[in-house]
Amino acid sequence: MNFRERLEWLFRMVLLVFILESAALLSAITAMRIDIHGREVRMPNLVGKNVADANSELRSRGLVLRVADRVYSEQTINTVVRQTPSPGLLMKVSQQAHVVLSLGQRQLQIPSLEGNSLRVSRIELLRAGLQVGEVSTLTLPDVTADTVVLQNPKPGAGGASPRVDVLVSQGSRE
């Protein structure tokens, strides 16, 4: 083999290695692109749907439902209140959708405040997870000052609002 034949053989080998390396690089780039982007689906709007319906809709798209929290709300029990990620966002198949479910309306037990001072009434309401709403005053000669005369809602009632309005006596007008 003379010098020219060796040079041609070397050139062919370099060209062959270059072609093989190029093919490997293109294959790797294509595989990474497919792996990174994969199969993507749009996140549906789950707010207002029952948890069973939301779960079946996500499963049909290849997504997984995960309950992140439960809160009291105006919606019925086990209804989706919030979701993450937002509706319409592109997600890869098998990713999780985090939802917050409703516990329904909070049923509060209203304590009896009538006959207590306004300060004691505030403390009792705070213990029950409630707040004093509107405080109205009235002059009543036969009732001591700073005493709750009436309340709304009535004691024992289950209410959805955390506020209790009270009517407080100012005592007599001397």
C-alpha positions as a Python dict, from the first residue, in 0.01 Angstrom:
ca = {
    (1, 'M'): (0, 0, 0),
    (2, 'N'): (151, 324, -105),
    (3, 'F'): (115, 661, 55),
    (4, 'R'): (-177, 772, -163),
    (5, 'E'): (-379, 455, -88),
    (6, 'R'): (-313, 496, 284),
    (7, 'L'): (-428, 859, 264),
    (8, 'E'): (-749, 760, 82),
    (9, 'W'): (-813, 482, 337),
    (10, 'L'): (-760, 727, 624),
    (11, 'F'): (-992, 981, 461),
    (12, 'R'): (-1264, 712, 420),
    (13, 'M'): (-1230, 609, 783),
    (14, 'V'): (-1252, 971, 904),
    (15, 'L'): (-1556, 1026, 679),
    (16, 'L'): (-1719, 705, 808),
    (17, 'V'): (-1657, 803, 1172),
    (18, 'F'): (-1797, 1152, 1101),
    (19, 'I'): (-2114, 1006, 945),
    (20, 'L'): (-2162, 762, 1236),
    (21, 'E'): (-2105, 1037, 1496),
    (22, 'S'): (-2351, 1264, 1313),
    (23, 'A'): (-2615, 991, 1309),
    (24, 'A'): (-2562, 924, 1681),
    (25, 'L'): (-2587, 1296, 1762),
    (26, 'L'): (-2909, 1337, 1562),
    (27, 'S'): (-3057, 1029, 1731),
    (28, 'A'): (-2967, 1163, 2075),
    (29, 'I'): (-3117, 1506, 1998),
    (30, 'T'): (-3438, 1348, 1868),
    (31, 'A'): (-3467, 1117, 2170),
    (32, 'M'): (-3414, 1405, 2414),
    (33, 'R'): (-3670, 1620, 2235),
    (34, 'I'): (-3928, 1342, 2250),
    (35, 'D'): (-3844, 1271, 2614),
    (36, 'I'): (-3856, 1635, 2721),
    (37, 'H'): (-4175, 1726, 2539),
    (38, 'G'): (-4334, 1384, 2548),
    (39, 'R'): (-4706, 1364, 2514),
    (40, 'E'): (-4861, 1682, 2644),
    (41, 'V'): (-5226, 1744, 2729),
    (42, 'R'): (-5420, 2054, 2831),
    (43, 'M'): (-5530, 2084, 3193),
    (44, 'P'): (-5912, 2086, 3209),
    (45, 'N'): (-6114, 2323, 3428),
    (46, 'L'): (-6205, 2121, 3737),
    (47, 'V'): (-6350, 2400, 3957),
    (48, 'G'): (-6713, 2330, 4047),
    (49, 'K'): (-6696, 1960, 3958),
    (50, 'N'): (-6744, 1670, 4195),
    (51, 'V'): (-6417, 1498, 4294),
    (52, 'A'): (-6521, 1172, 4121),
    (53, 'D'): (-6598, 1352, 3793),
    (54, 'A'): (-6274, 1551, 3816),
    (55, 'N'): (-6074, 1234, 3881),
    (56, 'S'): (-6225, 1049, 3584),
    (57, 'E'): (-6166, 1348, 3354),
    (58, 'L'): (-5802, 1369, 3461),
    (59, 'R'): (-5749, 993, 3423),
    (60, 'S'): (-5890, 1004, 3070),
    (61, 'R'): (-5618, 1257, 2987),
    (62, 'G'): (-5345, 1061, 3163),
    (63, 'L'): (-5315, 1298, 3460),
    (64, 'V'): (-5332, 1220, 3832),
    (65, 'L'): (-5557, 1394, 4088),
    (66, 'R'): (-5408, 1483, 4427),
    (67, 'V'): (-5616, 1643, 4705),
    (68, 'A'): (-5403, 1920, 4852),
    (69, 'D'): (-5647, 2059, 5109),
    (70, 'R'): (-6011, 2082, 5220),
    (71, 'V'): (-6182, 2409, 5310),
    (72, 'Y'): (-6526, 2533, 5410),
    (73, 'S'): (-6702, 2706, 5120),
    (74, 'E'): (-7043, 2779, 4971),
    (75, 'Q'): (-7009, 2480, 4737),
    (76, 'T'): (-7134, 2132, 4819),
    (77, 'I'): (-6915, 1872, 4990),
    (78, 'N'): (-6636, 1717, 4775),
    (79, 'T'): (-6661, 1983, 4504),
    (80, 'V'): (-6337, 2125, 4363),
    (81, 'V'): (-6288, 2482, 4492),
    (82, 'R'): (-5939, 2555, 4348),
    (83, 'Q'): (-5690, 2378, 4128),
    (84, 'T'): (-5321, 2397, 4042),
    (85, 'P'): (-5204, 2420, 3764),
    (86, 'S'): (-5451, 2654, 3599),
    (87, 'P'): (-5695, 2532, 3332),
    (88, 'G'): (-5558, 2534, 2978),
    (89, 'L'): (-5195, 2482, 3079),
    (90, 'L'): (-4996, 2218, 2889),
    (91, 'M'): (-4891, 1928, 3111),
    (92, 'K'): (-4701, 1608, 3051),
    (93, 'V'): (-4893, 1286, 3089),
    (94, 'S'): (-4874, 1133, 3441),
    (95, 'Q'): (-4821, 1469, 3617),
    (96, 'Q'): (-5033, 1559, 3921),
    (97, 'A'): (-5314, 1812, 3942),
    (98, 'H'): (-5352, 1950, 4296),
    (99, 'V'): (-5707, 2037, 4400),
    (100, 'V'): (-5871, 2191, 4706),
    (101, 'L'): (-6205, 2030, 4795),
    (102, 'S'): (-6503, 2183, 4971),
    (103, 'L'): (-6617, 2067, 5314),
    (104, 'G'): (-6951, 2239, 5250),
    (105, 'Q'): (-7084, 2530, 5448),
    (106, 'R'): (-6952, 2559, 5798),
    (107, 'Q'): (-7229, 2501, 6050),
    (108, 'L'): (-7155, 2717, 6351),
    (109, 'Q'): (-7320, 2670, 6690),
    (110, 'I'): (-7417, 3008, 6829),
    (111, 'P'): (-7365, 3036, 7209),
    (112, 'S'): (-7608, 3216, 7440),
    (113, 'L'): (-7482, 3568, 7507),
    (114, 'E'): (-7790, 3726, 7666),
    (115, 'G'): (-7722, 3842, 8021),
    (116, 'N'): (-7342, 3852, 7974),
    (117, 'S'): (-7130, 4163, 7953),
    (118, 'L'): (-7009, 4269, 7607),
    (119, 'R'): (-6652, 4170, 7699),
    (120, 'V'): (-6751, 3820, 7813),
    (121, 'S'): (-6966, 3783, 7499),
    (122, 'R'): (-6669, 3870, 7276),
    (123, 'I'): (-6455, 3608, 7452),
    (124, 'E'): (-6725, 3338, 7418),
    (125, 'L'): (-6766, 3418, 7049),
    (126, 'L'): (-6391, 3397, 6990),
    (127, 'R'): (-6382, 3056, 7163),
    (128, 'A'): (-6659, 2935, 6931),
    (129, 'G'): (-6476, 3064, 6623),
    (130, 'L'): (-6717, 3355, 6578),
    (131, 'Q'): (-6699, 3735, 6585),
    (132, 'V'): (-6909, 4016, 6722),
    (133, 'G'): (-7099, 4173, 6436),
    (134, 'E'): (-7293, 4496, 6479),
    (135, 'V'): (-7320, 4629, 6834),
    (136, 'S'): (-7629, 4842, 6899),
    (137, 'T'): (-7702, 5014, 7229),
    (138, 'L'): (-8027, 5087, 7407),
    (139, 'T'): (-8111, 5269, 7730),
    (140, 'L'): (-8298, 5037, 7966),
    (141, 'P'): (-8346, 5148, 8328),
    (142, 'D'): (-8403, 4801, 8475),
    (143, 'V'): (-8096, 4637, 8308),
    (144, 'T'): (-7737, 4702, 8418),
    (145, 'A'): (-7503, 4879, 8176),
    (146, 'D'): (-7289, 4677, 7932),
    (147, 'T'): (-7524, 4376, 7937),
    (148, 'V'): (-7627, 4194, 7620),
    (149, 'V'): (-8007, 4206, 7593),
    (150, 'L'): (-8064, 4043, 7251),
    (151, 'Q'): (-7857, 3863, 6993),
    (152, 'N'): (-7900, 3767, 6629),
    (153, 'P'): (-7885, 3479, 6536),
    (154, 'K'): (-8049, 3320, 6838),
    (155, 'P'): (-7854, 3084, 7070),
    (156, 'G'): (-7817, 2725, 6950),
    (157, 'A'): (-7891, 2814, 6590),
    (158, 'G'): (-7656, 2681, 6328),
    (159, 'G'): (-7543, 2965, 6109),
    (160, 'A'): (-7319, 2999, 5808),
    (161, 'S'): (-7205, 3352, 5898),
    (162, 'P'): (-6934, 3387, 6163),
    (163, 'R'): (-7083, 3716, 6289),
    (164, 'V'): (-7329, 3764, 6577),
    (165, 'D'): (-7505, 4101, 6617),
    (166, 'V'): (-7586, 4211, 6973),
    (167, 'L'): (-7806, 4469, 7145),
    (168, 'V'): (-7636, 4603, 7460),
    (169, 'S'): (-7801, 4793, 7744),
    (170, 'Q'): (-7654, 5131, 7846),
    (171, 'G'): (-7829, 5116, 8180),
    (172, 'S'): (-8053, 5398, 8305),
    (173, 'R'): (-8030, 5761, 8190),
    (174, 'E'): (-7963, 5935, 8518),
}
